[in-house]
PDB file of C-alpha atoms in Angstrom:
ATOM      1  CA  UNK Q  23       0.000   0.000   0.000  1.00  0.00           C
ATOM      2  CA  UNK Q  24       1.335   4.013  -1.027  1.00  0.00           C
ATOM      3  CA  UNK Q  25       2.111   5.762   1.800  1.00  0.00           C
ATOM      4  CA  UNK Q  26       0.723   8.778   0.651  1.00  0.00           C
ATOM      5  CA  UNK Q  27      -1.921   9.709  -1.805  1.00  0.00           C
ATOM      6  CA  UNK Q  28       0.391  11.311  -3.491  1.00  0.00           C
ATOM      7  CA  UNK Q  29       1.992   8.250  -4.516  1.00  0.00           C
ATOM      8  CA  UNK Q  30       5.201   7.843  -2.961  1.00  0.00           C
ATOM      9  CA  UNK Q  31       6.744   5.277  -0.164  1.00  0.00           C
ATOM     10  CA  UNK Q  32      10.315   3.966   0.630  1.00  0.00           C
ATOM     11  CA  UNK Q  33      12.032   1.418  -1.077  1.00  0.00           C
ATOM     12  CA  UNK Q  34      12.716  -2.101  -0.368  1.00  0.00           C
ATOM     13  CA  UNK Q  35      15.317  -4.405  -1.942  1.00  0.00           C
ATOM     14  CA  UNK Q  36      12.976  -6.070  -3.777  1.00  0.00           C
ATOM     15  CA  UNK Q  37      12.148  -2.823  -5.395  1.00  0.00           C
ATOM     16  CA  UNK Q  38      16.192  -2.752  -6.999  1.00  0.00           C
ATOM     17  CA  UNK Q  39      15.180  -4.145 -10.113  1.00  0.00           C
ATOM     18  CA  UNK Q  40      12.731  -1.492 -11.208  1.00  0.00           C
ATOM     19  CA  UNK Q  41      14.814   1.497  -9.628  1.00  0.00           C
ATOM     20  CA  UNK Q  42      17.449   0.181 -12.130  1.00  0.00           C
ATOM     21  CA  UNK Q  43      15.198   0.504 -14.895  1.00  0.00           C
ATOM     22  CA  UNK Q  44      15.161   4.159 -13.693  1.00  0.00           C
ATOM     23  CA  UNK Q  45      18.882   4.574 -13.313  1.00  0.00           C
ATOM     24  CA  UNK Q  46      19.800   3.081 -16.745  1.00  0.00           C
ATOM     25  CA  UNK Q  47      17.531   5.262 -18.114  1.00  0.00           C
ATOM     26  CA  UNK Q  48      20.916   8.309 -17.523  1.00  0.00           C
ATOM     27  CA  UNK Q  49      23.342   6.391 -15.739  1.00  0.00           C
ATOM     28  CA  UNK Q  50      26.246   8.530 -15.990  1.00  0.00           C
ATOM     29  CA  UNK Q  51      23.932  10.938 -14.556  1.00  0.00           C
ATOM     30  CA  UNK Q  52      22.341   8.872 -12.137  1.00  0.00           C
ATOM     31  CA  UNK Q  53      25.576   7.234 -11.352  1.00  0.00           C
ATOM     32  CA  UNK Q  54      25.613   8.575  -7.523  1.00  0.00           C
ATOM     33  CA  UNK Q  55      21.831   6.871  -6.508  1.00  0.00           C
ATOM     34  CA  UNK Q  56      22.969   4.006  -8.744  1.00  0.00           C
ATOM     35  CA  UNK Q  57      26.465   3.479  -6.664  1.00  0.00           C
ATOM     36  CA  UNK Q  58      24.363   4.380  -2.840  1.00  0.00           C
ATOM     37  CA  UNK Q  59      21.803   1.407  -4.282  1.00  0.00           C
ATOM     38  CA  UNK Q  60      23.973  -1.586  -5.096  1.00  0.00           C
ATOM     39  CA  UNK Q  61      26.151  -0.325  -2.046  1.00  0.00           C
ATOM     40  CA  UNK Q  62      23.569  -0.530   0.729  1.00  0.00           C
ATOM     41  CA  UNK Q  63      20.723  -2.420  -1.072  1.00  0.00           C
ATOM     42  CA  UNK Q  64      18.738  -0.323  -0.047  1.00  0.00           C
ATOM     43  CA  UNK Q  65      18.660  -1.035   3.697  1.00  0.00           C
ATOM     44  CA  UNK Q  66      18.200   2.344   5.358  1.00  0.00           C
ATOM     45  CA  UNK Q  67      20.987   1.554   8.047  1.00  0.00           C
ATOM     46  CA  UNK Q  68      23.696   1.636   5.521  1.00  0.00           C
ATOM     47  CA  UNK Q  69      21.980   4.150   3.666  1.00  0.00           C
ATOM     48  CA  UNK Q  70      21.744   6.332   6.287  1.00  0.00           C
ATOM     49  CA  UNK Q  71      18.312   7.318   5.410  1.00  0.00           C
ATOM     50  CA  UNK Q  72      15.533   5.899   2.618  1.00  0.00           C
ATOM     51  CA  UNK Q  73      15.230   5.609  -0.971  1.00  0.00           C
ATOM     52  CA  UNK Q  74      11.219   7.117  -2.053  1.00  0.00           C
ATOM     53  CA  UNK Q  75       9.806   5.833  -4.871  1.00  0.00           C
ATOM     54  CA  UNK Q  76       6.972   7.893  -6.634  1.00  0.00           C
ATOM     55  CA  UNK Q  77       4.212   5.394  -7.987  1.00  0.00           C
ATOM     56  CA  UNK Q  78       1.253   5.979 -11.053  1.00  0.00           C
ATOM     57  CA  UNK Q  79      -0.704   2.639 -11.034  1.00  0.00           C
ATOM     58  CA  UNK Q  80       1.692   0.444  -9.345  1.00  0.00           C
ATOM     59  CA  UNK Q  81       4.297   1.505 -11.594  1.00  0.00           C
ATOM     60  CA  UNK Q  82       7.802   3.650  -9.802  1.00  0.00           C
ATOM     61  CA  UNK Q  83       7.692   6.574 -12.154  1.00  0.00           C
ATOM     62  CA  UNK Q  84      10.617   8.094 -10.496  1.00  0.00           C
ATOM     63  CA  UNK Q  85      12.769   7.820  -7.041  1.00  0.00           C
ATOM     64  CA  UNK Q  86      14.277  10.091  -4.399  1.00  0.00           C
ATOM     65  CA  UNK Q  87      17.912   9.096  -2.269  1.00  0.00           C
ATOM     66  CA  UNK Q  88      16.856  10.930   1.183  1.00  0.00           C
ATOM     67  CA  UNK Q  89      19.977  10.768   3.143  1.00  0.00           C
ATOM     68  CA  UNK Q  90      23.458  13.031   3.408  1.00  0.00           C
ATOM     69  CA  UNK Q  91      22.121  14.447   0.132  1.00  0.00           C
ATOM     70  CA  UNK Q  92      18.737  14.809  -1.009  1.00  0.00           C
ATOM     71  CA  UNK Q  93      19.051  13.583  -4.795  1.00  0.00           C
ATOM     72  CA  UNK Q  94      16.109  13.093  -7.519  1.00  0.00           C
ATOM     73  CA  UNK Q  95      16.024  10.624 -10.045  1.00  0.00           C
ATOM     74  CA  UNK Q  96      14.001  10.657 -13.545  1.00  0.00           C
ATOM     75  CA  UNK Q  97      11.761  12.953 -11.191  1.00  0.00           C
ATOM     76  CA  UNK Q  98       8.924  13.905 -12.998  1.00  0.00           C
ATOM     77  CA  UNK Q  99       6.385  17.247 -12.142  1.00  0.00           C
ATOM     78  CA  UNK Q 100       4.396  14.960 -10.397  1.00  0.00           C
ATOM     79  CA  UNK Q 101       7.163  13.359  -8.637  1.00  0.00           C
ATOM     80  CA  UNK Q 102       8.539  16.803  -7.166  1.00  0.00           C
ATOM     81  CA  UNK Q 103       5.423  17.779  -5.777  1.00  0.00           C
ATOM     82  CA  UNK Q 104       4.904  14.488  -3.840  1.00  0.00           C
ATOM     83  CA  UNK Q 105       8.381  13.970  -2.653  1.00  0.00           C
ATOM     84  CA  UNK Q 106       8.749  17.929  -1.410  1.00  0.00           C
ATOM     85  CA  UNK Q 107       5.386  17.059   0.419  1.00  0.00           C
ATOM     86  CA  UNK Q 108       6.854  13.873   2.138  1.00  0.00           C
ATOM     87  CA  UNK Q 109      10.101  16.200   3.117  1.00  0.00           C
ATOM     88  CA  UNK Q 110       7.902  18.929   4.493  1.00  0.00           C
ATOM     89  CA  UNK Q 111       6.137  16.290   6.862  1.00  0.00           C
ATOM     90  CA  UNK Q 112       9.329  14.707   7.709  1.00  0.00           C
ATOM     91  CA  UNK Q 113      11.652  17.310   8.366  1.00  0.00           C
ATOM     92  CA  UNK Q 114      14.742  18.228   6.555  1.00  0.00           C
ATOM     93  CA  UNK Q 115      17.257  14.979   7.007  1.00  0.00           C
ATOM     94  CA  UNK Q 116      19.693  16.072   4.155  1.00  0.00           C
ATOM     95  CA  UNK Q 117      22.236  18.552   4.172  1.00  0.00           C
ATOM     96  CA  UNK Q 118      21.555  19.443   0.872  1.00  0.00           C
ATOM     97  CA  UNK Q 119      19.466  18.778  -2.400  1.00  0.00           C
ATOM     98  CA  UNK Q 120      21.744  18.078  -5.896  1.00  0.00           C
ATOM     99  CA  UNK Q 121      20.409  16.606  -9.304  1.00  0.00           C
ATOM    100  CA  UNK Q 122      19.632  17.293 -12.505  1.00  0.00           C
ATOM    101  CA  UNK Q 123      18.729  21.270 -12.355  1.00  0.00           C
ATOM    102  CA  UNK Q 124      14.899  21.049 -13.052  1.00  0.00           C
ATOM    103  CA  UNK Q 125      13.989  18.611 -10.500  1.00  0.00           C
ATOM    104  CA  UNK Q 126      16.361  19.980  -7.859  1.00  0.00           C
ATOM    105  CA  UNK Q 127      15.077  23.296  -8.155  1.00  0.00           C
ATOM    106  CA  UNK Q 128      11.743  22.457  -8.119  1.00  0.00           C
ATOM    107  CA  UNK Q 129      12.095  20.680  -4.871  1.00  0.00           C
ATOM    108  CA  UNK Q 130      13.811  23.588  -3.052  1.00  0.00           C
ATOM    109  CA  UNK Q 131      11.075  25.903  -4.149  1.00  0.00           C
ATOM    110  CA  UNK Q 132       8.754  23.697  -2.215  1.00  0.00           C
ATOM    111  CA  UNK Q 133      10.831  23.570   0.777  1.00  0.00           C
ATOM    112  CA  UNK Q 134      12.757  26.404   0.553  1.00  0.00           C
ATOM    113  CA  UNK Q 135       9.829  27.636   3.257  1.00  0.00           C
ATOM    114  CA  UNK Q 136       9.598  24.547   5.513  1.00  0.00           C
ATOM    115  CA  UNK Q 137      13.638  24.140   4.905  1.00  0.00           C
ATOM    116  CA  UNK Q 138      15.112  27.079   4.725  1.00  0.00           C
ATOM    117  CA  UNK Q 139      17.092  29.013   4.712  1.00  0.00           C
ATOM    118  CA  UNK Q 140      20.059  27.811   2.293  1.00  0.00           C
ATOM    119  CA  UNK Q 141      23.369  28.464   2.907  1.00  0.00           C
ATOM    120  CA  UNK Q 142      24.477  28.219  -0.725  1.00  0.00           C
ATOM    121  CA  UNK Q 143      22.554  27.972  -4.054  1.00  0.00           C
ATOM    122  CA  UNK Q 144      24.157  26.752  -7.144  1.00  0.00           C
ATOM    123  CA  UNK Q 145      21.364  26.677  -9.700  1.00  0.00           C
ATOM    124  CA  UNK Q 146      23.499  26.196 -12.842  1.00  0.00           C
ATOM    125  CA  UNK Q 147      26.454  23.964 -12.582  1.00  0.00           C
ATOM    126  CA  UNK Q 148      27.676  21.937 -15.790  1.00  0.00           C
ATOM    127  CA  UNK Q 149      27.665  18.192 -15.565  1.00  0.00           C
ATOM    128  CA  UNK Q 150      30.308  17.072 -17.440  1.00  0.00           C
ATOM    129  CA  UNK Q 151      31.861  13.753 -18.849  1.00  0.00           C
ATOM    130  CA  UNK Q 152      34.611  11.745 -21.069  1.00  0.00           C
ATOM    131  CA  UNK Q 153      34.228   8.960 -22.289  1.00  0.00           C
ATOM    132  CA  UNK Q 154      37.330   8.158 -24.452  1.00  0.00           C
ATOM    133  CA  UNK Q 155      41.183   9.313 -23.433  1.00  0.00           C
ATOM    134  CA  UNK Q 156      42.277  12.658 -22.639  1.00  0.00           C
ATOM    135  CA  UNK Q 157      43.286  15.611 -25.390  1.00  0.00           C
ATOM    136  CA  UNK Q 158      46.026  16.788 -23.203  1.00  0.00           C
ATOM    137  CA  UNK Q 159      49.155  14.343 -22.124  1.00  0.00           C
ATOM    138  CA  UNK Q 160      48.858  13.065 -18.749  1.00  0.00           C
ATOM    139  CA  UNK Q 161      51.010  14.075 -15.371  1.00  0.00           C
ATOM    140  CA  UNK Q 162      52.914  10.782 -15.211  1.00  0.00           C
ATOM    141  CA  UNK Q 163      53.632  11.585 -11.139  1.00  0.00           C
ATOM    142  CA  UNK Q 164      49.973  10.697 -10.759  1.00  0.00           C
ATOM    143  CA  UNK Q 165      49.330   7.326  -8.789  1.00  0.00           C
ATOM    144  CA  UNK Q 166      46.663   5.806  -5.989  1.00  0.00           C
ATOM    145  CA  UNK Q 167      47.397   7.577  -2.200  1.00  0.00           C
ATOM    146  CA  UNK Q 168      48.926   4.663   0.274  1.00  0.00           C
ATOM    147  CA  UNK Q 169      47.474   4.062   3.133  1.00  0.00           C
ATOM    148  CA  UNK Q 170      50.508   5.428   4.887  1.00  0.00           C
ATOM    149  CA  UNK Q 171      50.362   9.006   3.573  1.00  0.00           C
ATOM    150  CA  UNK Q 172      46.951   9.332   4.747  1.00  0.00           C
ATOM    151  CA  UNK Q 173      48.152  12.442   7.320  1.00  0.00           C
ATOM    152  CA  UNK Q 174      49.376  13.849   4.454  1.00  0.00           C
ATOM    153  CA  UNK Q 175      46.634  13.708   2.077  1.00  0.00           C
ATOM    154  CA  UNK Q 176      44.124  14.964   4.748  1.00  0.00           C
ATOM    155  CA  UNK Q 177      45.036  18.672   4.754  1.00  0.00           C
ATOM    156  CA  UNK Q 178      44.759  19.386   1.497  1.00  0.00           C
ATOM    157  CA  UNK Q 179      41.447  17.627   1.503  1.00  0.00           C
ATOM    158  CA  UNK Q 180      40.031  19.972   4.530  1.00  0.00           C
ATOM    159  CA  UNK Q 181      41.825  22.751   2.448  1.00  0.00           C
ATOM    160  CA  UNK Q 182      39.683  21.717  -1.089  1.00  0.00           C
ATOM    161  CA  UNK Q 183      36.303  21.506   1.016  1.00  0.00           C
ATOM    162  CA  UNK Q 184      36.729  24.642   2.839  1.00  0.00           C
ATOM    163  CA  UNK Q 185      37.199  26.176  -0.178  1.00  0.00           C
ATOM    164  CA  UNK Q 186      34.345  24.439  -2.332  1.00  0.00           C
ATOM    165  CA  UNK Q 187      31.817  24.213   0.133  1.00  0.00           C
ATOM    166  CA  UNK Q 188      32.596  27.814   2.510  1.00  0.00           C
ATOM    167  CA  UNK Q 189      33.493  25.990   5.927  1.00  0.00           C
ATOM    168  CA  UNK Q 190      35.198  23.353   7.668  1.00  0.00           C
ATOM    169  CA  UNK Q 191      34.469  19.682   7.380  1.00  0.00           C
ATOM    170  CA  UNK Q 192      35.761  19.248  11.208  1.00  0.00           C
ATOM    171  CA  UNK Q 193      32.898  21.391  12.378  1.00  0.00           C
ATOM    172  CA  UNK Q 194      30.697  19.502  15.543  1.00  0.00           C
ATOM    173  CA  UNK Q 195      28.709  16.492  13.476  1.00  0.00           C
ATOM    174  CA  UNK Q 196      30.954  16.226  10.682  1.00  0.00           C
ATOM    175  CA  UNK Q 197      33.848  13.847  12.643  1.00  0.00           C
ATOM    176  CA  UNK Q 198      33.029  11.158   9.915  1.00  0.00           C
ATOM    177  CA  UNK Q 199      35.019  13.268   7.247  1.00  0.00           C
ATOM    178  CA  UNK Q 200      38.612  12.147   7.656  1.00  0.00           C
ATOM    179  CA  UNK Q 201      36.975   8.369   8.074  1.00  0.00           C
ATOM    180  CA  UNK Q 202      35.819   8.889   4.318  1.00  0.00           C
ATOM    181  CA  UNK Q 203      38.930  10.347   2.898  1.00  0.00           C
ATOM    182  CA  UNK Q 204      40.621   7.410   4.398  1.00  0.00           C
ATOM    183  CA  UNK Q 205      37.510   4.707   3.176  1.00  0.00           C
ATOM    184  CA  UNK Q 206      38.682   6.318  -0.178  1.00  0.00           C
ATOM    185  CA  UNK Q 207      42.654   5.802   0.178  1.00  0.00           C
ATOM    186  CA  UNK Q 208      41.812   2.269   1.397  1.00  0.00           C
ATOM    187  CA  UNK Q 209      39.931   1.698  -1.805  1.00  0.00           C
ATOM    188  CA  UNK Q 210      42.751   2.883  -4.333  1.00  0.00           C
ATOM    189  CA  UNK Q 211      40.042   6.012  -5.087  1.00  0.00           C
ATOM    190  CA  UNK Q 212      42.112   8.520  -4.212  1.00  0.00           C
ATOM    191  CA  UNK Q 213      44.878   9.801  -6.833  1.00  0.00           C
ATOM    192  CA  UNK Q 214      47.865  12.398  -6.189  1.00  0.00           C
ATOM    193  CA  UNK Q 215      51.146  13.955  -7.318  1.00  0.00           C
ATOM    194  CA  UNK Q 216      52.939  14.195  -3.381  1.00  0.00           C
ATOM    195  CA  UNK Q 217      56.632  15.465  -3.924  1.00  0.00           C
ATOM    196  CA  UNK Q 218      58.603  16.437  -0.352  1.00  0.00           C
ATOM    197  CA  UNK Q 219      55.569  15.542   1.969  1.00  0.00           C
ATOM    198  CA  UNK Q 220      53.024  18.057   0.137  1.00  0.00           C
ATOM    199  CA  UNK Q 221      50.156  17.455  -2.466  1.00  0.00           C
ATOM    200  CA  UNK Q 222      50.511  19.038  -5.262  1.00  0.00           C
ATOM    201  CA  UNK Q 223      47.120  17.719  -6.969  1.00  0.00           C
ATOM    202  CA  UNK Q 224      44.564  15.581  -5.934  1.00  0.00           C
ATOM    203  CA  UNK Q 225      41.516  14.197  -6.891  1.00  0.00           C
ATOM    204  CA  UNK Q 226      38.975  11.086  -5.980  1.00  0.00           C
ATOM    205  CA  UNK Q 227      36.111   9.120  -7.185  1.00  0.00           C
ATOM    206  CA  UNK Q 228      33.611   9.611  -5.300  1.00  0.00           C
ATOM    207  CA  UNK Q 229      31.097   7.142  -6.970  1.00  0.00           C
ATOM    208  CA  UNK Q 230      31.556   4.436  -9.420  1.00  0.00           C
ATOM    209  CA  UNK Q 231      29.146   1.791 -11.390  1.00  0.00           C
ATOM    210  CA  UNK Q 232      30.343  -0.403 -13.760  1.00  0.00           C
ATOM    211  CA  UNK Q 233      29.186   2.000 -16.381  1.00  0.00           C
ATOM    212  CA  UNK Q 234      30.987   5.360 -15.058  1.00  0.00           C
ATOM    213  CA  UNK Q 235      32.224   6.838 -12.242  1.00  0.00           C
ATOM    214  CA  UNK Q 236      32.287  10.553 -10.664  1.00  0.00           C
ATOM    215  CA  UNK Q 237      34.923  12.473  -9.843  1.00  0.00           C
ATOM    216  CA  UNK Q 238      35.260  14.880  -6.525  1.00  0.00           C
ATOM    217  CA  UNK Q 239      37.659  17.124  -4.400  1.00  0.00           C
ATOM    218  CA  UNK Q 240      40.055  18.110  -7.455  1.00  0.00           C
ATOM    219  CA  UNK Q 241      42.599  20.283  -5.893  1.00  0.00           C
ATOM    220  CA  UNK Q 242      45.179  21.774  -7.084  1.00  0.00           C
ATOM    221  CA  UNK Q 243      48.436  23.694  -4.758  1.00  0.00           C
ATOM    222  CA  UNK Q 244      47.521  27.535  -4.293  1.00  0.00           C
ATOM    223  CA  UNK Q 245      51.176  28.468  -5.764  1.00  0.00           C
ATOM    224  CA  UNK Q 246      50.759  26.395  -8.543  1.00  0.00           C
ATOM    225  CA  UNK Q 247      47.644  27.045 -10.020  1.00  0.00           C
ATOM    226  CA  UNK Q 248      47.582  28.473 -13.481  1.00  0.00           C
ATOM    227  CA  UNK Q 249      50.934  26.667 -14.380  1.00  0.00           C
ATOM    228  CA  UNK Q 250      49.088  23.619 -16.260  1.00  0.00           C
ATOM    229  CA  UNK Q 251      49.083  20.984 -13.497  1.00  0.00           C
ATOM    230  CA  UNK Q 252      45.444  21.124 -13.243  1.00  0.00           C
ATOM    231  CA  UNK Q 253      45.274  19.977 -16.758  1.00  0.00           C
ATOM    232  CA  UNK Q 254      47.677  17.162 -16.680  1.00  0.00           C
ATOM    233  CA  UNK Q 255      46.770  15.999 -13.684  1.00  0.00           C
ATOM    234  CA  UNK Q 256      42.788  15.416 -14.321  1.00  0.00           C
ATOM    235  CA  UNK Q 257      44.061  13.891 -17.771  1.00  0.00           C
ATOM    236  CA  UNK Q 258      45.859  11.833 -15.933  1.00  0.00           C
ATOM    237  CA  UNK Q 259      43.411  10.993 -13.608  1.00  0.00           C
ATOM    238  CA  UNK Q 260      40.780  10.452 -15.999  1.00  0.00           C
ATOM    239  CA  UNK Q 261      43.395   8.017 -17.564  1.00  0.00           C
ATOM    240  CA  UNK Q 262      43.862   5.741 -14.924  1.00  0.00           C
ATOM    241  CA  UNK Q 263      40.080   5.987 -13.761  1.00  0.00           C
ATOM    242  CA  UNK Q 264      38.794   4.776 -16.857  1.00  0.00           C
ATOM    243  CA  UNK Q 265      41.373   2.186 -17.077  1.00  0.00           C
ATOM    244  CA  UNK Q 266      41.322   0.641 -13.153  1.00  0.00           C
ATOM    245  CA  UNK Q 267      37.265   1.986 -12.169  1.00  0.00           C
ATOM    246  CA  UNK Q 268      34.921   2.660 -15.029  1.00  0.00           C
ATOM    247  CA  UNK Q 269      35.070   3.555 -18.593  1.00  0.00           C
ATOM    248  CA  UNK Q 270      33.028   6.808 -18.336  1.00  0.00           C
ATOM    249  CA  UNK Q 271      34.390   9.581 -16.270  1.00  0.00           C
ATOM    250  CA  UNK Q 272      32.090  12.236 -14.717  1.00  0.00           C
ATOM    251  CA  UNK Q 273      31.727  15.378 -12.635  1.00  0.00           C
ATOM    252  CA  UNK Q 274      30.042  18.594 -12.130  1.00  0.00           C
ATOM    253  CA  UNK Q 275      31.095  22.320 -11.903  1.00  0.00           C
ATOM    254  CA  UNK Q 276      30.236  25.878 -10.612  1.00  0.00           C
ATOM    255  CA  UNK Q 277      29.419  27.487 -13.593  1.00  0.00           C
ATOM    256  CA  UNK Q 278      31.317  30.601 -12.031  1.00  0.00           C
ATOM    257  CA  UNK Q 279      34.377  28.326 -11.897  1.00  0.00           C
ATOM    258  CA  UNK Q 280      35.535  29.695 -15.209  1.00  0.00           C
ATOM    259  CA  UNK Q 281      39.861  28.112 -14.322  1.00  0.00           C
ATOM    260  CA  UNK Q 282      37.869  24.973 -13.369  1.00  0.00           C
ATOM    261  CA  UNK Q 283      35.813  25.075 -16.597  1.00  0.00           C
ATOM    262  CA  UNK Q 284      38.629  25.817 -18.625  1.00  0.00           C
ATOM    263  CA  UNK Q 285      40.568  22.963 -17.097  1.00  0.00           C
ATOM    264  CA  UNK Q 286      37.876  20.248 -18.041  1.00  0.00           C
ATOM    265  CA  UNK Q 287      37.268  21.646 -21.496  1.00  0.00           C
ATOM    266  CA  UNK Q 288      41.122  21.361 -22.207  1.00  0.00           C
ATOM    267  CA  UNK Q 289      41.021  17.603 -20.644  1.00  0.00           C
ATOM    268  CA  UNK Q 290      38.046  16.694 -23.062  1.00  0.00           C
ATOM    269  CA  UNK Q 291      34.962  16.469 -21.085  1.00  0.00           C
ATOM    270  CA  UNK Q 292      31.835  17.856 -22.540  1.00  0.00           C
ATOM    271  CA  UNK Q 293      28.354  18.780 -20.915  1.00  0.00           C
ATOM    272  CA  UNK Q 294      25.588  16.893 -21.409  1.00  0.00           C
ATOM    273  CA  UNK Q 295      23.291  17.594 -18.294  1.00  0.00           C
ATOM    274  CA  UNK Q 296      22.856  20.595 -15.603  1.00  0.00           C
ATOM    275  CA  UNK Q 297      22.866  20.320 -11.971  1.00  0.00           C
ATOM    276  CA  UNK Q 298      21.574  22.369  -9.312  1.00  0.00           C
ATOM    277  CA  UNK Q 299      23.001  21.795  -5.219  1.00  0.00           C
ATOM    278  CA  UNK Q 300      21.232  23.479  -2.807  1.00  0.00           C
ATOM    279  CA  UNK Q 301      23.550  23.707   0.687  1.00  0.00           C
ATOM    280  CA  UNK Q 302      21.802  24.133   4.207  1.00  0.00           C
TER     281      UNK Q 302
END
């Protein structure tokens, strides 16, 4: 039975098989839900939360990750309406929304009220992906972090998220941060140029299927940006993570980021979605 009249209720394992006739439908773009999915099968204790599904006749029309990050997929007009009404009644349980721009939009202006307010809106960021080898020659200092340089790693990753996101990742409730950068390290996700002890360039996967993955937290020194290492290093990057993770490689940008933008054009990835994130 719908838990709503508006059509929606959480997901159940057994409900995998038609949410991944909803993820295959984009799943480059889609590739975040689809990794969260076949990691936690859906069981809300290693999600951290619930997967919605929105229903017409029986049938799940679209879905709804409600966790850490409050992320739409195929959400239809119908969809918004009924999953922004389940997230009114609930309370906000995400730190922010992100998706595809028209269906994360429309679900902050529903709960921008009950929500709000945000600390950051990006309404128009670039989604962005390769699919075949770089245009530029890759860094050849790139490899995988070791576990063992871990401490070393760690700084420049507060250092990227301070910047990206406008404050620290060690603030009270947020002690699981250097437990993921290291879940990352441990899983060969984490790539870097380290010369002398310091990081030069980094950058991770964040999420992978077997059809793509998504990259995160590309950094590059402060007194070497705008010498080129940006460029070489995400070719290189998108080298090795289409050879050892997935053959797709993905991310998405501020669309104010014009070095960033620049950076990713040069490298070969092209846009072929929007995103919008929302950030309480």
């Amino acid at each position: 039975m719908l838990s709503t009249a508006a059509g929606v209720r959480v997901l159940r394992e057994d409900d995998l098989p038609a949410l991944q006739v909803l993820i295959d439908r984009d799943p480059i773009v889609n590739l975040f839900v689809d990794h969260r999915a076949a990691s936690t099968r859906l069981a809300p204790r290693w999600l951290g939360g619930e997967m919605w599904g929105y229903f017409e006749d029986d049938a799940l029309i679209s879905a709804c990750h409600v966790a850490a990050n409050m992320v739409p997929v195929a959400a239809t007009e119908g969809a918004v309406a009924a999953f922004a009404e389940r997230a009114r009644l609930t309370g906000r349980l995400s730190s922010s929304i992100v998706g595809p721009r028209v269906a994360a939009v429309g679900l902050w202006e529903r709960l921008e009220e009950p929500w709000g307010p945000a600390r950051s809106l990006r309404l128009n960021q670039p989604f962005l992906q390769i699919a075949d080898a770089p245009l530029v020659a890759p860094d050849p200092r790139l490899r995988a972090v070791l576990m063992d340089e871990v401490d070393i790693l760690y700084p420049a990753s507060v250092a990227m998220f301070e910047e990206e996101v406008g404050e620290s990742p060690e603030l009270p409730g947020r002690n699981s941060y250097r437990a993921r950068v290291t879940q990352l390290v441990a899983r060969g996700w984490a790539y870097a140029i380290i010369e002398d002890g310091e990081v030069l360039f980094k950058a991770e996967v964040g999420s992978a299927s077997t059809k793509g993955c998504q990259i995160q937290g590309v950094y590059v020194a402060p007194h070497l940006r705008g010498s080129g290492l940006g460029t070489a290093g995400m070719a290189a990057v998108v080298e090795r993570a289409r050879r050892e993770v997935a053959p797709v490689v993905s991310l998405y940008v501020n669309d104010y980021n014009h070095a960033a933008r620049t950076v990713y054009e040069r490298v070969g990835f092209v846009q072929t979605e929007t995103f919008a994130s929302v950030l309480f």
